[in-house]
Short mmCIF file of C-alpha atoms in Angstrom, two decimals:
data_model
loop_
_atom_site.label_atom_id
_atom_site.label_comp_id
_atom_site.label_asym_id
_atom_site.label_seq_id
_atom_site.Cartn_x
_atom_site.Cartn_y
_atom_site.Cartn_z
CA MET A 1 10.65 33.18 54.79
CA THR A 2 13.64 32.65 52.49
CA HIS A 3 13.05 30.30 49.53
CA ASP A 4 15.39 28.70 47.01
CA ALA A 5 13.20 30.17 44.26
CA ASP A 6 9.78 31.77 43.97
CA VAL A 7 8.47 29.02 41.69
CA LEU A 8 9.51 25.35 41.67
CA ILE A 9 8.89 23.96 38.16
CA VAL A 10 8.87 20.17 37.84
CA GLY A 11 9.64 19.25 34.23
CA GLY A 12 12.42 20.43 31.94
CA GLY A 13 10.92 19.66 28.53
CA LEU A 14 9.57 22.69 26.67
CA ASN A 15 6.75 24.19 28.74
CA GLY A 16 8.73 24.24 32.00
CA PRO A 17 11.65 26.27 30.61
CA ALA A 18 9.24 28.53 28.69
CA LEU A 19 7.43 29.30 31.95
CA ALA A 20 10.68 30.01 33.78
CA LEU A 21 11.78 32.44 31.06
CA SER A 22 8.35 34.10 31.01
CA LEU A 23 8.32 34.59 34.78
CA ALA A 24 11.87 35.93 34.75
CA THR A 25 10.71 38.88 32.63
CA ALA A 26 8.50 39.87 35.58
CA GLY A 27 11.25 39.43 38.18
CA ILE A 28 9.95 36.07 39.44
CA SER A 29 12.67 33.47 40.06
CA SER A 30 12.36 29.77 39.22
CA ALA A 31 14.08 26.44 39.76
CA VAL A 32 13.50 23.97 36.91
CA ILE A 33 13.84 20.35 38.04
CA ASP A 34 14.63 18.27 34.96
CA ALA A 35 14.72 14.45 35.02
CA LEU A 36 16.95 14.23 31.93
CA PRO A 37 20.73 14.87 31.91
CA GLU A 38 21.76 18.16 30.34
CA ASP A 39 23.81 16.56 27.55
CA THR A 40 20.67 14.68 26.42
CA ARG A 41 18.72 17.93 26.18
CA GLU A 42 21.57 19.68 24.34
CA SER A 43 22.11 16.99 21.68
CA ASP A 44 22.49 18.41 18.17
CA THR A 45 21.47 15.17 16.45
CA PHE A 46 18.27 15.35 14.42
CA ASP A 47 16.05 12.57 15.73
CA GLY A 48 12.94 13.26 13.66
CA ARG A 49 10.91 15.09 16.31
CA SER A 50 9.39 18.41 15.27
CA TYR A 51 6.59 20.75 16.36
CA ALA A 52 3.98 22.86 14.61
CA LEU A 53 4.13 26.30 16.24
CA ALA A 54 1.03 28.43 15.75
CA LEU A 55 1.56 32.12 14.94
CA ALA A 56 0.66 33.04 18.54
CA SER A 57 3.36 30.68 19.86
CA VAL A 58 5.90 32.27 17.51
CA ARG A 59 4.91 35.68 18.87
CA MET A 60 5.53 34.41 22.39
CA LEU A 61 9.01 33.18 21.46
CA SER A 62 9.65 36.61 19.92
CA ALA A 63 8.54 38.34 23.12
CA LEU A 64 11.01 36.14 25.05
CA GLY A 65 13.85 37.08 22.68
CA LEU A 66 14.20 33.57 21.20
CA TRP A 67 12.69 33.73 17.75
CA ASP A 68 15.50 35.63 16.03
CA GLY A 69 17.80 32.69 16.75
CA LEU A 70 15.21 30.12 15.65
CA GLU A 71 13.71 31.63 12.52
CA ASP A 72 16.45 30.42 10.17
CA HIS A 73 15.78 26.84 11.32
CA ALA A 74 11.98 27.11 10.94
CA GLN A 75 9.74 26.34 7.98
CA PRO A 76 6.71 28.61 7.49
CA ILE A 77 3.41 26.78 7.03
CA LEU A 78 1.91 28.61 4.05
CA GLU A 79 -1.00 26.30 3.26
CA ILE A 80 -2.91 23.42 4.84
CA LYS A 81 -4.75 20.83 2.76
CA ALA A 82 -7.06 18.30 4.46
CA SER A 83 -8.94 15.48 2.76
CA ASP A 84 -10.34 11.99 3.15
CA GLY A 85 -8.25 9.16 1.78
CA ARG A 86 -7.55 5.47 1.62
CA PRO A 87 -4.11 3.83 1.23
CA GLY A 88 -3.20 3.68 -2.45
CA GLU A 89 -6.21 5.70 -3.65
CA GLY A 90 -5.10 9.30 -3.11
CA PRO A 91 -7.24 12.11 -1.65
CA ALA A 92 -11.01 12.39 -2.05
CA PRO A 93 -12.37 15.03 -4.47
CA PHE A 94 -13.73 17.20 -1.64
CA PHE A 95 -11.11 18.81 0.58
CA LEU A 96 -10.26 21.81 2.72
CA HIS A 97 -7.59 24.27 1.62
CA PHE A 98 -6.35 26.96 4.00
CA ASP A 99 -3.98 29.58 2.60
CA HIS A 100 -2.01 31.95 4.87
CA ALA A 101 -2.74 34.79 2.43
CA GLU A 102 -6.34 34.79 3.70
CA ILE A 103 -5.22 36.47 6.94
CA GLU A 104 -3.19 39.66 7.27
CA GLU A 105 -0.76 38.51 9.97
CA GLY A 106 1.46 36.26 7.83
CA PRO A 107 2.17 32.50 7.98
CA MET A 108 -0.34 30.73 10.23
CA GLY A 109 2.53 28.84 11.86
CA HIS A 110 6.00 27.37 11.53
CA MET A 111 7.52 23.93 11.84
CA ILE A 112 10.59 23.72 14.08
CA GLU A 113 12.77 20.75 14.97
CA ASP A 114 12.92 19.68 18.59
CA ARG A 115 16.71 20.01 18.78
CA TYR A 116 16.69 23.72 17.91
CA LEU A 117 13.81 24.68 20.19
CA ARG A 118 15.17 22.77 23.20
CA ARG A 119 18.67 24.21 22.83
CA ALA A 120 17.30 27.75 22.52
CA LEU A 121 15.31 27.33 25.74
CA LEU A 122 18.28 25.76 27.57
CA GLY A 123 20.67 28.47 26.45
CA ALA A 124 18.29 31.23 27.52
CA MET A 125 17.75 29.58 30.92
CA ASP A 126 21.47 29.18 31.53
CA ALA A 127 22.02 32.86 30.70
CA ASN A 128 19.28 34.08 33.04
CA PRO A 129 20.27 34.71 36.69
CA GLN A 130 16.62 34.37 37.78
CA ILE A 131 16.55 30.68 36.74
CA THR A 132 18.26 27.65 38.30
CA HIS A 133 18.27 24.64 36.00
CA MET A 134 18.65 21.30 37.81
CA PRO A 135 19.18 18.51 35.24
CA ASP A 136 19.32 14.80 36.07
CA SER A 137 17.11 15.39 39.12
CA MET A 138 14.01 13.47 40.20
CA VAL A 139 11.31 14.65 42.59
CA THR A 140 10.26 12.03 45.15
CA ALA A 141 8.01 14.05 47.48
CA GLN A 142 6.22 17.39 47.72
CA GLU A 143 4.32 19.27 50.39
CA VAL A 144 2.65 22.64 50.80
CA ASP A 145 1.42 24.70 53.74
CA THR A 146 0.68 28.33 54.53
CA THR A 147 4.39 29.24 54.47
CA GLY A 148 5.23 27.80 51.06
CA ALA A 149 5.95 24.66 49.05
CA ARG A 150 8.74 22.12 49.32
CA LEU A 151 10.18 19.41 47.08
CA THR A 152 12.41 16.49 48.03
CA LEU A 153 14.73 15.13 45.34
CA ALA A 154 15.95 11.56 44.89
CA ASP A 155 19.46 12.52 46.04
CA GLY A 156 18.08 13.87 49.32
CA ARG A 157 18.22 17.57 48.47
CA ALA A 158 15.27 19.73 49.53
CA LEU A 159 13.98 22.81 47.73
CA SER A 160 11.56 25.44 48.96
CA GLY A 161 9.49 27.98 47.06
CA GLN A 162 6.15 29.74 47.07
CA ILE A 163 4.46 27.48 44.52
CA ILE A 164 4.99 24.20 42.66
CA VAL A 165 4.20 24.01 38.93
CA GLY A 166 3.83 20.59 37.32
CA ALA A 167 5.13 20.53 33.74
CA ASP A 168 5.92 16.83 33.89
CA GLY A 169 3.72 15.31 31.22
CA ARG A 170 0.61 13.17 30.94
CA ARG A 171 1.67 10.91 33.81
CA SER A 172 2.41 13.90 36.01
CA GLY A 173 3.87 12.89 39.34
CA THR A 174 3.15 16.42 40.54
CA ALA A 175 -0.58 15.96 39.92
CA GLU A 176 -0.57 12.46 41.41
CA ARG A 177 1.19 13.56 44.60
CA ALA A 178 -1.34 16.39 44.95
CA GLY A 179 -4.21 13.89 44.69
CA ILE A 180 -5.50 15.34 41.41
CA LYS A 181 -7.40 12.70 39.43
CA ARG A 182 -7.66 12.54 35.65
CA THR A 183 -10.45 11.92 33.15
CA GLY A 184 -9.91 10.38 29.74
CA TRP A 185 -9.77 7.32 27.55
CA ASP A 186 -7.58 5.41 25.14
CA TYR A 187 -8.21 5.97 21.42
CA GLY A 188 -7.06 2.49 20.41
CA GLN A 189 -4.50 4.21 18.17
CA THR A 190 -0.73 4.58 18.18
CA ALA A 191 1.08 7.42 16.39
CA LEU A 192 4.06 6.47 14.26
CA VAL A 193 6.37 9.47 14.06
CA CYS A 194 9.34 10.00 11.75
CA ALA A 195 10.88 12.48 9.32
CA ILE A 196 11.29 11.76 5.63
CA GLY A 197 13.29 13.27 2.82
CA HIS A 198 11.69 13.59 -0.63
CA GLU A 199 12.63 14.50 -4.20
CA LEU A 200 10.25 17.40 -4.89
CA PRO A 201 9.73 20.64 -2.92
CA HIS A 202 6.80 20.77 -0.49
CA ASN A 203 6.29 24.52 -0.98
CA GLY A 204 5.44 25.00 2.67
CA ILE A 205 2.19 23.01 2.39
CA ALA A 206 1.00 20.82 5.28
CA HIS A 207 -1.23 17.87 4.38
CA GLN A 208 -3.69 15.97 6.54
CA PHE A 209 -5.09 12.76 5.08
CA PHE A 210 -7.92 11.16 7.07
CA MET A 211 -7.36 7.42 6.66
CA PRO A 212 -9.77 4.76 8.03
CA ALA A 213 -7.33 3.73 10.79
CA GLY A 214 -6.46 7.30 11.75
CA PRO A 215 -5.06 10.57 10.36
CA LEU A 216 -1.77 10.95 8.48
CA ALA A 217 -0.14 14.37 8.85
CA ILE A 218 2.63 15.44 6.46
CA LEU A 219 4.22 18.60 7.85
CA PRO A 220 6.87 20.61 5.97
CA LEU A 221 10.39 21.02 7.37
CA PRO A 222 13.24 23.15 5.96
CA GLY A 223 14.62 21.69 2.72
CA ASN A 224 13.05 18.73 1.02
CA ARG A 225 11.96 17.09 4.28
CA CYS A 226 8.69 16.54 6.11
CA SER A 227 7.64 15.39 9.56
CA ILE A 228 5.19 12.47 9.59
CA VAL A 229 2.62 11.74 12.29
CA TRP A 230 0.75 8.62 11.22
CA SER A 231 -1.96 6.88 13.29
CA GLU A 232 -2.78 3.17 13.19
CA THR A 233 -4.42 0.72 15.57
CA HIS A 234 -2.18 -0.35 18.44
CA ALA A 235 -1.60 -3.83 16.99
CA ARG A 236 -0.94 -2.65 13.43
CA ALA A 237 1.38 0.15 14.62
CA ALA A 238 3.44 -2.36 16.63
CA GLU A 239 3.79 -4.56 13.53
CA ILE A 240 4.88 -1.61 11.37
CA GLN A 241 7.34 -0.26 13.93
CA ALA A 242 8.98 -3.72 14.17
CA LEU A 243 9.79 -3.69 10.42
CA ASP A 244 13.17 -2.66 9.07
CA ASP A 245 13.45 0.76 7.42
CA ALA A 246 12.85 -0.48 3.87
CA ALA A 247 9.72 -2.42 4.81
CA TYR A 248 8.50 0.50 6.94
CA LEU A 249 8.70 2.78 3.90
CA ASP A 250 6.91 0.18 1.78
CA VAL A 251 3.94 0.46 4.16
CA LEU A 252 4.11 4.26 4.24
CA ARG A 253 4.38 4.88 0.47
CA PRO A 254 0.79 3.94 -0.54
CA ARG A 255 -0.53 6.13 2.29
CA PHE A 256 1.84 9.00 1.48
CA GLY A 257 1.44 8.94 -2.31
CA ASP A 258 3.95 10.11 -4.91
CA PHE A 259 3.19 13.85 -5.02
CA LEU A 260 6.65 14.63 -3.53
CA GLY A 261 8.51 11.98 -5.52
CA ASP A 262 10.42 9.15 -3.89
CA ILE A 263 10.85 9.24 -0.12
CA HIS A 264 13.46 8.04 2.38
CA LEU A 265 13.80 8.15 6.16
CA ALA A 266 15.65 11.17 7.60
CA GLY A 267 15.94 10.43 11.32
CA LYS A 268 14.79 8.00 13.96
CA ARG A 269 11.34 6.40 14.19
CA PHE A 270 9.12 6.78 17.25
CA THR A 271 5.73 5.57 18.45
CA TYR A 272 3.45 6.78 21.20
CA PRO A 273 -0.04 5.65 22.22
CA LEU A 274 -2.85 8.14 21.70
CA ASN A 275 -5.25 8.96 24.48
CA LEU A 276 -7.24 11.80 25.96
CA THR A 277 -6.29 12.75 29.51
CA ILE A 278 -7.50 15.87 31.32
CA ALA A 279 -6.66 16.72 34.93
CA ASN A 280 -9.85 17.18 36.96
CA ALA A 281 -8.28 20.36 38.39
CA PHE A 282 -5.47 22.52 37.03
CA VAL A 283 -4.68 24.02 40.43
CA ALA A 284 -4.55 23.10 44.12
CA GLU A 285 -3.10 24.76 47.20
CA ARG A 286 0.16 26.40 46.07
CA LEU A 287 0.24 24.22 42.95
CA ALA A 288 -0.60 24.57 39.25
CA LEU A 289 -0.39 22.26 36.22
CA ILE A 290 0.58 23.27 32.67
CA GLY A 291 0.94 21.49 29.33
CA ASP A 292 0.36 17.75 29.16
CA ALA A 293 0.32 17.59 32.97
CA ALA A 294 -2.97 19.48 32.72
CA HIS A 295 -4.30 18.14 29.42
CA GLY A 296 -3.24 15.68 26.73
CA VAL A 297 -5.31 15.75 23.53
CA HIS A 298 -5.26 13.89 20.21
CA PRO A 299 -2.59 15.27 17.83
CA ILE A 300 -5.09 15.47 14.96
CA ALA A 301 -4.95 19.29 15.01
CA GLY A 302 -1.26 19.59 15.96
CA GLN A 303 -2.14 21.82 18.92
CA GLY A 304 -0.50 20.00 21.86
CA LEU A 305 2.52 22.28 22.33
CA ASN A 306 0.50 25.37 21.42
CA LEU A 307 -2.02 24.59 24.16
CA GLY A 308 0.87 24.21 26.61
CA LEU A 309 2.37 27.56 25.63
CA ARG A 310 -1.01 29.22 26.10
CA ASP A 311 -1.00 27.75 29.61
CA VAL A 312 2.47 29.21 30.13
CA GLY A 313 1.40 32.63 28.93
CA ALA A 314 -1.77 32.63 31.03
CA LEU A 315 -0.12 31.40 34.25
CA ALA A 316 2.81 33.78 33.89
CA GLU A 317 0.41 36.69 33.36
CA VAL A 318 -1.74 35.78 36.37
CA LEU A 319 1.30 35.44 38.65
CA ALA A 320 3.01 38.59 37.36
CA ASP A 321 -0.14 40.72 37.69
CA ALA A 322 -0.79 39.39 41.20
CA LYS A 323 2.79 40.20 42.21
CA ARG A 324 2.43 43.77 40.92
CA ARG A 325 -0.71 44.19 43.00
CA GLY A 326 1.12 43.00 46.12
CA GLU A 327 -0.86 39.76 46.38
CA ASP A 328 0.49 36.39 47.46
CA PHE A 329 0.48 34.94 43.94
CA ALA A 330 0.59 31.35 45.27
CA ARG A 331 -2.80 31.65 47.00
CA LEU A 332 -5.49 29.35 45.66
CA ASP A 333 -7.88 32.18 44.77
CA VAL A 334 -5.15 33.70 42.57
CA LEU A 335 -4.37 30.36 40.91
CA GLU A 336 -8.05 29.82 40.21
CA ARG A 337 -7.90 32.83 37.86
CA TYR A 338 -5.47 30.79 35.74
CA GLN A 339 -7.72 27.72 35.90
CA SER A 340 -10.85 29.62 34.88
CA TRP A 341 -8.91 31.22 32.00
CA ARG A 342 -7.58 27.98 30.56
CA ARG A 343 -10.27 25.45 31.45
CA PHE A 344 -12.79 26.31 28.71
CA ASP A 345 -10.20 26.59 25.93
CA THR A 346 -8.73 23.23 26.89
CA ALA A 347 -12.13 21.52 27.13
CA ALA A 348 -13.17 22.94 23.75
CA MET A 349 -10.00 21.66 22.08
CA ALA A 350 -10.38 18.24 23.72
CA VAL A 351 -13.98 17.94 22.52
CA ALA A 352 -13.09 19.12 19.00
CA THR A 353 -10.12 16.78 18.53
CA ASP A 354 -12.05 13.86 20.03
CA ALA A 355 -15.02 14.47 17.71
CA PHE A 356 -12.83 14.91 14.63
CA ASN A 357 -10.94 11.71 15.35
CA LYS A 358 -14.15 9.71 15.83
CA LEU A 359 -15.74 11.23 12.73
CA PHE A 360 -12.79 10.65 10.42
CA SER A 361 -11.05 7.51 11.77
CA ASN A 362 -13.39 5.04 10.12
CA ASP A 363 -14.46 3.80 6.70
CA ASN A 364 -18.21 4.09 7.19
CA PRO A 365 -19.57 5.02 3.72
CA ILE A 366 -22.37 7.21 5.13
CA LEU A 367 -19.93 9.16 7.31
CA ARG A 368 -17.48 9.45 4.41
CA VAL A 369 -20.13 11.11 2.25
CA ALA A 370 -21.27 13.40 5.07
CA ARG A 371 -17.78 14.59 6.02
CA ASP A 372 -16.73 15.07 2.37
CA ILE A 373 -19.79 17.21 1.75
CA GLY A 374 -19.03 19.09 4.96
CA MET A 375 -15.46 19.82 3.90
CA GLY A 376 -16.68 20.95 0.49
CA ALA A 377 -19.20 23.28 2.15
CA VAL A 378 -16.59 24.88 4.44
CA GLN A 379 -14.25 25.26 1.46
CA SER A 380 -16.94 27.27 -0.34
CA MET A 381 -17.37 29.76 2.56
CA PRO A 382 -14.44 32.21 2.75
CA GLY A 383 -15.60 33.76 6.05
CA LEU A 384 -15.79 30.40 7.83
CA ARG A 385 -12.51 29.28 6.27
CA ARG A 386 -10.80 32.46 7.50
CA ARG A 387 -12.18 31.80 11.00
CA PHE A 388 -10.64 28.31 10.98
CA ILE A 389 -7.28 29.76 9.86
CA ARG A 390 -7.28 32.31 12.68
CA GLU A 391 -8.19 29.57 15.17
CA ALA A 392 -5.32 27.39 13.93
CA ALA A 393 -2.98 30.38 14.22
CA GLY A 394 -3.96 30.88 17.87
CA LEU A 395 -5.37 34.36 17.26
CA THR A 396 -8.87 33.84 18.67
CA GLY A 397 -10.22 33.91 22.21
CA ASP A 398 -8.67 35.53 25.28
CA VAL A 399 -5.03 35.43 24.19
CA PRO A 400 -2.36 36.03 26.90
CA ARG A 401 -0.16 39.08 26.41
CA LEU A 402 2.98 37.09 25.63
CA LEU A 403 1.16 35.23 22.85
CA GLN A 404 0.17 38.60 21.39
CA GLY A 405 3.90 39.40 21.25
CA ARG A 406 3.57 41.88 24.14
CA PRO A 407 5.65 41.89 27.33
CA LEU A 408 4.25 40.75 30.67
#
């Protein structure tokens, strides 16, 4: 049967295009159905959104031929410092300090702005004859049978392929149409996200302050700028977001401190509610889920995009290997190899981020003492500290070939 593409990818954010590019290296064609207009994706305006890319994710982008064009726009993360804190008081005396020099592979990760990463993915898709990018398109229906998978778009067009992949976020329509339920809960927190400029150099150091209302991450960007991900209760976050820029900074300054000198906003301000949401299945008949469509975790460890790219690498490897063996790579038993590969890693990260958030997002004096002692103990054990660094860099576990920097 003739199909429009081998794989129909619903979602044109980051994971969808990354999957299309990965599959193309194995001769598998894709159509990427993107709800946003192309000019929105291609905007060169810095809007404050940035991502922490683990070393394994950087290796994947290198394997896809993208990193050379991105490296000049990226900021290496050379150190991570994590500590307890209260607004206006500064960090607690016990803290964790991770230095990239403790592993041989180099920086444990890089910060990259959304605008550069999106444009690199779009440009590579447009240049690849194996990929059809369909911007400003909405899926309204999907169906699968023994002959393949089909999508119906809002404008009446129909697409056929061998398999549907949902890369359409935490409220995945792909998962919902397939009858896949989700498990999770609301954290009662909202993340306030922005970028700030500052007087003093950050020296490539990422900071994580665990405040009573939720964590504050200060992540280095190129130049004297940082990305801020700051958690507050829903009600308090709404109050802060409603303030003008000057008042917003007045609330941020006592939490941020003065270690980088005076600060100012350098881009737009965003908010998003924080919750845990895990799809009860990552696969169904001729269907797979990746990224936030499969799992959305707390940003406390900055691993959301990295988890999605591990999904991409694993699914692409499963499909490519099945194709080489002459299998129907859209069969459920093949897709279950992907699910079994990614399910444990995802569950472990969900449990870890959930536990960390509950342990640190409070001002209980007994818990404060216990966690400060715990951080001090880990800091005194080089072997354990090195293990945490390698975990953060994405170098542990069953790592897909692309995330090792190897071709499919």
